[in-house]
mmCIF file of C-alpha atoms in Angstrom:
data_model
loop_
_atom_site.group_PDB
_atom_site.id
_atom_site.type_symbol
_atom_site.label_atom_id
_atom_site.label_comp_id
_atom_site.label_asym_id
_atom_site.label_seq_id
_atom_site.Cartn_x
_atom_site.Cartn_y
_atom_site.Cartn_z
ATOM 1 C CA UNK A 1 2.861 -19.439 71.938
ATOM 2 C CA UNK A 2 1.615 -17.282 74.718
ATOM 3 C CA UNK A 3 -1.318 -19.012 77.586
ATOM 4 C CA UNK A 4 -3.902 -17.868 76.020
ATOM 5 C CA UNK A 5 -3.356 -19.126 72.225
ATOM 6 C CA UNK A 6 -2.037 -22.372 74.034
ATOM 7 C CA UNK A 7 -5.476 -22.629 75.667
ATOM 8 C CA UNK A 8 -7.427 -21.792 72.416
ATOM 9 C CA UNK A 9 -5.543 -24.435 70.709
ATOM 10 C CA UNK A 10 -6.578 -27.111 73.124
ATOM 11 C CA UNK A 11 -10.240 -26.164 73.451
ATOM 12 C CA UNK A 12 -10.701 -26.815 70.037
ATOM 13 C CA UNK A 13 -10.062 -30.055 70.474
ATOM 14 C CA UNK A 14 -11.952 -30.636 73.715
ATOM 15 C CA UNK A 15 -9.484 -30.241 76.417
ATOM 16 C CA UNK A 16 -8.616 -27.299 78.873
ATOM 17 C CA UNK A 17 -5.683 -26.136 79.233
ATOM 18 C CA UNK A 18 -4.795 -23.161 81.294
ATOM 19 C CA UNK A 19 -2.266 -22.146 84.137
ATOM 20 C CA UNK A 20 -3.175 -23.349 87.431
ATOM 21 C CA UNK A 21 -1.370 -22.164 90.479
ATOM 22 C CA UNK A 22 -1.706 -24.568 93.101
ATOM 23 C CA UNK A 23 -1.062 -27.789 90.105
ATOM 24 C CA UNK A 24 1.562 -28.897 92.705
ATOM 25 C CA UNK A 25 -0.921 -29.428 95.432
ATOM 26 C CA UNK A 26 -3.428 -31.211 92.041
ATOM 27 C CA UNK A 27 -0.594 -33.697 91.324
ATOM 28 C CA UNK A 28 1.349 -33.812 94.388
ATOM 29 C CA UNK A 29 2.450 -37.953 94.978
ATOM 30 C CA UNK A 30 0.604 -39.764 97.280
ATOM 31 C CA UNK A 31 1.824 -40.070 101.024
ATOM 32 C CA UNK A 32 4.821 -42.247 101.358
ATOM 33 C CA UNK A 33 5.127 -42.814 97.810
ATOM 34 C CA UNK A 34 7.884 -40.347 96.984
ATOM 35 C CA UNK A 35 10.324 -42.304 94.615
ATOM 36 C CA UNK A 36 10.200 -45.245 97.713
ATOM 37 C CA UNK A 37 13.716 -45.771 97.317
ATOM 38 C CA UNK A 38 14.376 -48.604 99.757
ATOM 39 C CA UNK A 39 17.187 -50.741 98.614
ATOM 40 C CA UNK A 40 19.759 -50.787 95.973
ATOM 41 C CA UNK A 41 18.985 -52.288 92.566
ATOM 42 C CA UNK A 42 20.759 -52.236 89.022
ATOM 43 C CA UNK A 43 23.195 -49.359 87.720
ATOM 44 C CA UNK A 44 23.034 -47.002 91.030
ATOM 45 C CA UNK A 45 19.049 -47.116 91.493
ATOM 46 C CA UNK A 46 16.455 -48.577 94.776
ATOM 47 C CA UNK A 47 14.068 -50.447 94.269
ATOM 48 C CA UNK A 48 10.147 -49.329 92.912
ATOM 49 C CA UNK A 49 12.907 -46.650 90.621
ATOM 50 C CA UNK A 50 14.523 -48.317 87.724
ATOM 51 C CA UNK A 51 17.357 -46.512 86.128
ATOM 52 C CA UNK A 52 19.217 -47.669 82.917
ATOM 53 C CA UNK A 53 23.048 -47.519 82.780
ATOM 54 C CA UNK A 54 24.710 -45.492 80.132
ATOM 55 C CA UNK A 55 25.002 -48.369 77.464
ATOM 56 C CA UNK A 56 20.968 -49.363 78.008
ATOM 57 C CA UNK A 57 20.146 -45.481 77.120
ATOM 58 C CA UNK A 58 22.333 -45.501 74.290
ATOM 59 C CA UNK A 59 20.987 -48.577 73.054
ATOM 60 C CA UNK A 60 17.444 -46.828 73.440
ATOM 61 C CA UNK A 61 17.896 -43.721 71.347
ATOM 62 C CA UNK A 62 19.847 -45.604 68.845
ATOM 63 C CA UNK A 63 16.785 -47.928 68.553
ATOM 64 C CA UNK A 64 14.678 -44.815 68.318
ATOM 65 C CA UNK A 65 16.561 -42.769 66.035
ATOM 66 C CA UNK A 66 16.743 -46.120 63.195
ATOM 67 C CA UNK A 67 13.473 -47.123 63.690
ATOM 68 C CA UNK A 68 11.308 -43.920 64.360
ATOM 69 C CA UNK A 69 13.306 -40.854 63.364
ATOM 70 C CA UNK A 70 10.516 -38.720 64.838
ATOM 71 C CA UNK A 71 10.143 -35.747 67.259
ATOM 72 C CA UNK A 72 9.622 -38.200 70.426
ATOM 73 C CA UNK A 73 13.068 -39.437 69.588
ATOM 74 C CA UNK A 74 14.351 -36.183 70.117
ATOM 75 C CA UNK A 75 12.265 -36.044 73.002
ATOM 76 C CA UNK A 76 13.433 -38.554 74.954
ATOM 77 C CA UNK A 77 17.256 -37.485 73.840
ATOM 78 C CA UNK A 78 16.503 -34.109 75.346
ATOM 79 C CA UNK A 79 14.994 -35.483 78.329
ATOM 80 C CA UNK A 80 17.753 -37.992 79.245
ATOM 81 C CA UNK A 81 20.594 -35.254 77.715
ATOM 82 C CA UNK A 82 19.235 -32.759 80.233
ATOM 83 C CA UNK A 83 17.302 -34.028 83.624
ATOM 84 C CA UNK A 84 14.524 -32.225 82.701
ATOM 85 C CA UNK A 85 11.047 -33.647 84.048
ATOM 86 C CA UNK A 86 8.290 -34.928 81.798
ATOM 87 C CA UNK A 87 5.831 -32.166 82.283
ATOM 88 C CA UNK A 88 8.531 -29.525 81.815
ATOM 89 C CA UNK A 89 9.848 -31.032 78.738
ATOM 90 C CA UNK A 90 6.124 -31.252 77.473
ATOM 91 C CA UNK A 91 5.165 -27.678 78.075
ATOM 92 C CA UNK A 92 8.890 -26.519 76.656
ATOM 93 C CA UNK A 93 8.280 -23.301 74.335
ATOM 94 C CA UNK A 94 10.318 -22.082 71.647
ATOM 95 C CA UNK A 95 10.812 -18.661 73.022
ATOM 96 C CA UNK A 96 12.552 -20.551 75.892
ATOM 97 C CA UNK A 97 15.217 -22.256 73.716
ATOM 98 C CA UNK A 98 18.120 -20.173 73.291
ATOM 99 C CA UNK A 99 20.150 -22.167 70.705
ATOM 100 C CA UNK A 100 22.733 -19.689 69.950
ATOM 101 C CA UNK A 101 23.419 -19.583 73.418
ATOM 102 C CA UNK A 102 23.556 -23.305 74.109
ATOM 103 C CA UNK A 103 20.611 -22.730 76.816
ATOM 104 C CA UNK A 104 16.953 -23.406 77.601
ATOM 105 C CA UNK A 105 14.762 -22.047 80.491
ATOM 106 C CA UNK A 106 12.431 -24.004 82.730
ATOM 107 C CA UNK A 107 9.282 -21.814 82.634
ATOM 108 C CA UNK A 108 6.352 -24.301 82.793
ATOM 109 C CA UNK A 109 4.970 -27.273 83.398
ATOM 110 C CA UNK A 110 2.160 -29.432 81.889
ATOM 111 C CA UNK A 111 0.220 -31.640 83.827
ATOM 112 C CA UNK A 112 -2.674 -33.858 83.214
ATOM 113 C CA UNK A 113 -5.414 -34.138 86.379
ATOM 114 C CA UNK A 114 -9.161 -34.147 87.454
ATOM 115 C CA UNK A 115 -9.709 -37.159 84.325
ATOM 116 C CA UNK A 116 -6.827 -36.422 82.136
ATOM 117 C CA UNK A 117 -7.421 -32.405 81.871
ATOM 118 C CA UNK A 118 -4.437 -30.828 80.447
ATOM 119 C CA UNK A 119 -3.345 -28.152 82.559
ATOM 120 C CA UNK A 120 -0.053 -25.062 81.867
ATOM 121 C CA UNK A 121 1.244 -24.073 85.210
ATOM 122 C CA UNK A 122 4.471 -23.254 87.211
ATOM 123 C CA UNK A 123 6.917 -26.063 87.676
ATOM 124 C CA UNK A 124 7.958 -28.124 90.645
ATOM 125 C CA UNK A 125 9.537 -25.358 92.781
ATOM 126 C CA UNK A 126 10.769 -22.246 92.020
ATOM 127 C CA UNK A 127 14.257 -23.613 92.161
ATOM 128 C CA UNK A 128 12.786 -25.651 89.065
ATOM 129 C CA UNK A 129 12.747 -22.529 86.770
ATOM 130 C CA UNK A 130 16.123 -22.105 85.274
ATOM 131 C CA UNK A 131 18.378 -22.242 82.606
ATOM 132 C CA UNK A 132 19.468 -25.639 81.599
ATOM 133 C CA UNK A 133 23.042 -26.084 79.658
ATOM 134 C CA UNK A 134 22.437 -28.153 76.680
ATOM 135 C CA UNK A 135 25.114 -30.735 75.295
ATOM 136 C CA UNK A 136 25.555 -31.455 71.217
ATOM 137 C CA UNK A 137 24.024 -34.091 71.278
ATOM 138 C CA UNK A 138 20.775 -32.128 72.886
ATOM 139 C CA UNK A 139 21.587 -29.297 70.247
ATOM 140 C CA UNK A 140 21.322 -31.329 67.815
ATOM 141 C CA UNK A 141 18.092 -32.706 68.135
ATOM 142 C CA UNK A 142 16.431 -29.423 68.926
ATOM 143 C CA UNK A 143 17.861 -28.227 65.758
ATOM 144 C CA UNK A 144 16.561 -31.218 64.356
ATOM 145 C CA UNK A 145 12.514 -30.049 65.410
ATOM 146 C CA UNK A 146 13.339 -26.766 64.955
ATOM 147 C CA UNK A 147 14.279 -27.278 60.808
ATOM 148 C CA UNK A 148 11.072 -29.347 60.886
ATOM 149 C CA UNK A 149 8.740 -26.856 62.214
ATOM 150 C CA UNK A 150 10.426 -23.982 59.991
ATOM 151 C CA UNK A 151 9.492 -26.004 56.835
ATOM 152 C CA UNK A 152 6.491 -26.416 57.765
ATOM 153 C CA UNK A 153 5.709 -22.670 59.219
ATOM 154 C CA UNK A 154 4.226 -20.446 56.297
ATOM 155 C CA UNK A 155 6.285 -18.013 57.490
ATOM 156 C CA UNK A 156 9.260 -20.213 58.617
ATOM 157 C CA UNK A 157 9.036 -18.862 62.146
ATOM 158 C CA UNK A 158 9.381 -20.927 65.399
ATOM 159 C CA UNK A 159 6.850 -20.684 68.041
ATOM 160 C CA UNK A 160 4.491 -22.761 70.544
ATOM 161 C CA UNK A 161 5.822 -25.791 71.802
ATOM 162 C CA UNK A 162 8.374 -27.405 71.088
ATOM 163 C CA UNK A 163 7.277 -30.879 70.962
ATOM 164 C CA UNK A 164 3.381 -30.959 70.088
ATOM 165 C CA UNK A 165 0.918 -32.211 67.633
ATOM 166 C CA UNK A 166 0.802 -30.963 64.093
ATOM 167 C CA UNK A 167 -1.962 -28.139 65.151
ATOM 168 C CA UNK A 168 0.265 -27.195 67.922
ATOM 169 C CA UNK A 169 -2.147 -28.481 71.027
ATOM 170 C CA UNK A 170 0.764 -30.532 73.731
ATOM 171 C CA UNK A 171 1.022 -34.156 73.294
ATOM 172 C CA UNK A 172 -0.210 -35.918 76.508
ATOM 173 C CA UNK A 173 1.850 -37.827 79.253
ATOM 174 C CA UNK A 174 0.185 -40.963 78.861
ATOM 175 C CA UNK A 175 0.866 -41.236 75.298
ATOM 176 C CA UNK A 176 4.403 -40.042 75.546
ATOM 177 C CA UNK A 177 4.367 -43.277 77.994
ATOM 178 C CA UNK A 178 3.210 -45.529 76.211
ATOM 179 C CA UNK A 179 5.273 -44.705 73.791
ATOM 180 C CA UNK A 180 8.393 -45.171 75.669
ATOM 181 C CA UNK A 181 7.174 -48.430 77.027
ATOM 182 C CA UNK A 182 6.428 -49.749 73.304
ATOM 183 C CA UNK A 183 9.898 -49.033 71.992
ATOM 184 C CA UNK A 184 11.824 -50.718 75.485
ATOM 185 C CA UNK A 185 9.806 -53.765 74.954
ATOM 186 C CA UNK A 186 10.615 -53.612 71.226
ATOM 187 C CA UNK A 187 14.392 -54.061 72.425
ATOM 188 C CA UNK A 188 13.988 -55.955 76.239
ATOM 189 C CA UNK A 189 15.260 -53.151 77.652
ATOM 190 C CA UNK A 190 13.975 -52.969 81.870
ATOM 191 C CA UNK A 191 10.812 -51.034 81.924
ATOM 192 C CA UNK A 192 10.920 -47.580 83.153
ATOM 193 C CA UNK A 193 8.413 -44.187 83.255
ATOM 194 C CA UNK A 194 9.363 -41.215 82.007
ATOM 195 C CA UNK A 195 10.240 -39.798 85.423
ATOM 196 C CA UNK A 196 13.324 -42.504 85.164
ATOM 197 C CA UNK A 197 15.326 -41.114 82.595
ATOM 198 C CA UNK A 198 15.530 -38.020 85.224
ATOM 199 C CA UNK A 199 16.805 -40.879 87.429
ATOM 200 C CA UNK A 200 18.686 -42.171 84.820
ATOM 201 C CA UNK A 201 20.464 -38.661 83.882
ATOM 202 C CA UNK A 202 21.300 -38.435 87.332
ATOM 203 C CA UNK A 203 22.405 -41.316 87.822
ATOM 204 C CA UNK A 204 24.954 -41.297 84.902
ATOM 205 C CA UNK A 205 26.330 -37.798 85.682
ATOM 206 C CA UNK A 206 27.378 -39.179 89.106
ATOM 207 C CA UNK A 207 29.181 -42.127 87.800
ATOM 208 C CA UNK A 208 30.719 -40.261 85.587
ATOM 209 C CA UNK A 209 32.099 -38.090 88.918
ATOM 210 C CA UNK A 210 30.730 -35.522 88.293
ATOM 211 C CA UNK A 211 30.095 -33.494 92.317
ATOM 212 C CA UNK A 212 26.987 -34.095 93.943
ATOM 213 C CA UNK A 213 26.423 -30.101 94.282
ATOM 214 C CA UNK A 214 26.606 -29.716 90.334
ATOM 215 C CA UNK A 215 23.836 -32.453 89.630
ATOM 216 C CA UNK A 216 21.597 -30.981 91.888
ATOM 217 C CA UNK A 217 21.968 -27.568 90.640
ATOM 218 C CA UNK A 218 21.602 -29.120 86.959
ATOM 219 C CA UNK A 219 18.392 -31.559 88.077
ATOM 220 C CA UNK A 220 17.577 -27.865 89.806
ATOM 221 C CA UNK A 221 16.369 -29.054 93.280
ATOM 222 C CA UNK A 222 15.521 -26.813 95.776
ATOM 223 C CA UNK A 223 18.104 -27.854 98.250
ATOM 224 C CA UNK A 224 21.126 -29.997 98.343
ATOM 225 C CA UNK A 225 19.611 -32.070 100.753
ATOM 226 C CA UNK A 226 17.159 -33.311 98.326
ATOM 227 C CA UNK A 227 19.490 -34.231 95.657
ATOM 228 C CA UNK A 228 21.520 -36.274 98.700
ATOM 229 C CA UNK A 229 18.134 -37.833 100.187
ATOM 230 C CA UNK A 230 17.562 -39.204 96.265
ATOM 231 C CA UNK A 231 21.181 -40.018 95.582
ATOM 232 C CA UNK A 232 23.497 -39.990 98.022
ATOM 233 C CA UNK A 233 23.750 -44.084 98.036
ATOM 234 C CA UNK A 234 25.493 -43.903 94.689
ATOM 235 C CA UNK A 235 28.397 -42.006 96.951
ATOM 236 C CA UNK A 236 29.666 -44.851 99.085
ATOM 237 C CA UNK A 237 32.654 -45.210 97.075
ATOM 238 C CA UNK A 238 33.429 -41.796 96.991
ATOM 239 C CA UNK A 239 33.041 -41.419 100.902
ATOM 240 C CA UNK A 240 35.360 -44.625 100.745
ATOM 241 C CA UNK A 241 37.461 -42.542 98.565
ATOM 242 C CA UNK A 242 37.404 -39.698 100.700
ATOM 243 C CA UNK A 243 38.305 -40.810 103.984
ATOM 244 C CA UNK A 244 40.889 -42.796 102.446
ATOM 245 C CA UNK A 245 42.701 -40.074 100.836
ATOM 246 C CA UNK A 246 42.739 -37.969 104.142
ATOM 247 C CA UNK A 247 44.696 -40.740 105.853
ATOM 248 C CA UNK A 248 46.726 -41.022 103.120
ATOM 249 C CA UNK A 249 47.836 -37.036 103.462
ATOM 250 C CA UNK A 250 48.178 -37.642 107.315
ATOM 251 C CA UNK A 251 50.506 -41.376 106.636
ATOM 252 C CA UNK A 252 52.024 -39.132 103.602
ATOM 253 C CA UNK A 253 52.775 -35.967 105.831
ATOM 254 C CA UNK A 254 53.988 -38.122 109.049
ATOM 255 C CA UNK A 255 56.525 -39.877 106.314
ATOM 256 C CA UNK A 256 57.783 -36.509 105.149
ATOM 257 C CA UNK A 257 58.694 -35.434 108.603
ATOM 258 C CA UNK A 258 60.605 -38.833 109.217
ATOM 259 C CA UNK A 259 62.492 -38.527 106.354
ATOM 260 C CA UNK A 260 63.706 -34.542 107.110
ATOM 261 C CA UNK A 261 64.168 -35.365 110.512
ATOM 262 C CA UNK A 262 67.676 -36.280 111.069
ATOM 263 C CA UNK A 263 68.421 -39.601 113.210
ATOM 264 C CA UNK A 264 70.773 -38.767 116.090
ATOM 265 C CA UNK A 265 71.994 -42.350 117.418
ATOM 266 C CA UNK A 266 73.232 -42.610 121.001
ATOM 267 C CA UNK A 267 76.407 -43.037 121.684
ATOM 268 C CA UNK A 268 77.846 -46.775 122.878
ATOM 269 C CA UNK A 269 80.314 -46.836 125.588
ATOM 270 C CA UNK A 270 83.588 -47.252 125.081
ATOM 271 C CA UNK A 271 85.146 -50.723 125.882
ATOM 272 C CA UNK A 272 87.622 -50.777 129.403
#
C-alpha cells in the first residue's frame, strides 16, 4: 500500500497518518533514559530492561498460538524471530516481504506522537533499513497472514501492511501492548514492552554464541559500538574464554618446543 492510500485509510477513521521526517527527533527517549542499563538482572539483561530466556519466549508463543491463533501471534513470533523494533514491525508492507527469497526489508517505521497521532516515517537510522534473514519458524507465520489476507482479497492479491486491521488502517502500539501484557500475565511470565523481545532476540542469539559483530549487523545498529554499549556484559565469559585460550596457545607452544628440543646432560667426572 503506497503513503498516500496508507494515509487515506487512516483518515477515514480519524487519525493521520503520513511520513514525517524528523519522527526521530518527535519520539526520541528522554535524556538519560536510554535502555538505563545499570546492573545485571535475569537471563543476560540490567535492570529497568527485562529480557526473557529462551524457554520463557517459547512458553509465550506456545501460549499464544493455543489460545489466540491470531495475526498478533505471528506478530510477536516475527518480532522475537527477527530483532525487528515495534514500529518497524507495525509499519511492515507486503511489497517488502520477499518470501521466496527468505528476506524482508526495513523501509518504515510507525510511530504514535503529539496525543497518539499515527505517523509513517523513516526508521531509527539509516543503518535500520535493511534486509532482515528470516528463519522457518518466521516463514511460517508470515505465510500464515499471508494465506489469510489472500482469502480474504477479492482478487487474492497481497498488499498494505502486513499486520493491520481488517480495513487495512495499522494497529496501534498501545494496543499491541496491552496485548502482550494480557497474555504474560495470563501465564506469570516477567512483564516486558515490546521493545524487550528486541532485547530478548538479542539476548538469545548471544548465548547461543553467536559473534557480537553478526547480532549487531542483524539488530542493524549503526555502529558496533552500540551493539557493545547495549550488550557487551553478556561477553564476560567469552573475554574469560578468550584470554584463556591465548595462554593456552602460548603454555601449548612453549610445551611443543620442550618436547623437540633435545636434552643434552652434562657430563659427570670420572671417579680417580
Amino acid at each position: 500500500m503506497c503513503r498516500a492510500r496508507l494515509r487515506a485509510v487512516t483518515r477515514a477513521h480519524g487519525r493521520l497518518l503520513a511520513p514525517q521526517d524528523d519522527e526521530r527527533a518527535a519520539v526520541a527517549p528522554r535524556a538519560g533514559s536510554r535502555h538505563r542499563l545499570e546492573k545485571r538482572v535475569g537471563f543476560g539483561c540490567r535492570a529497568l530492561t527485562t529480557c526473557w530466556t529462551p524457554e520463557q519466549a517459547a512458553t509465550f508463543l506456545r501460549h499464544s498460538t493455543q489460545n489466540y491463533a491470531d495475526q498478533l501471534t505471528d506478530l510477536f513470533e516475527v518480532m522475537l524471530g527477527t530483532g525487528m523494533r515495534r514500529g518497524e514491525i507495525l509499519a511492515l508492507h507486503w511489497s517488502d516481504v520477499h518470501l521466496m527469497d527468505h528476506q524482508l526489508f526495513v523501509r518504515w517505521n510507525l510511530a504514535a506522537v503529539n496525543n497518539g497521532k499515527l505517523h509513517l516515517g523513516q526508521p531509527k537510522t539509516p543503518a535500520s533499513r535493511a534486509w532482515i534473514s528470516l528463519s522457518p519458524r518466521v516463514m511460517t507465520a508470515l505465510h500464515r497472514q499471508a494465506a489469510i489476507q489472500m482469502a480474504a482479497h477479492p482478487d487474492g492479491r497481497l498488499e498494505g501492511l502486513v499486520f493491520s486491521h481488517g480495513n487495512g488502517s495499522p494497529l496501534r502500539p498501545q494496543w499491541v501492548l496491552d496485548q502482550l501484557r494480557k497474555r504474560t500475565a495470563e501465564i506469570d511470565l516477567p512483564r516486558i514492552g515490546l521493545h524487550d523481545l528486541r532485547h530478548t532476540a538479542a539476548s538469545i542469539m548471544i548465548a547461543m554464541g553467536i559473534p557480537l559483530a553478526i547480532v549487531s549487523k542483524t539488530l542493524r545498529h549503526a555502529t558496533l559500538a552500540t551493539t557493545i554499549n547495549l550488550y557487551g556484559h553478556l561477553f564476560k565469559d567469552s573475554v574469560d574464554q578468550a584470554v584463556n585460550a591465548l595462554g593456552g596457545a602460548l603454555d601449548k607452544a612453549d610445551a611443543d618446543y620442550r618436547s623437540a628440543t633435545p636434552v643434552i646432560e652434562s657430563a659427570l667426572p670420572m671417579a680417580a
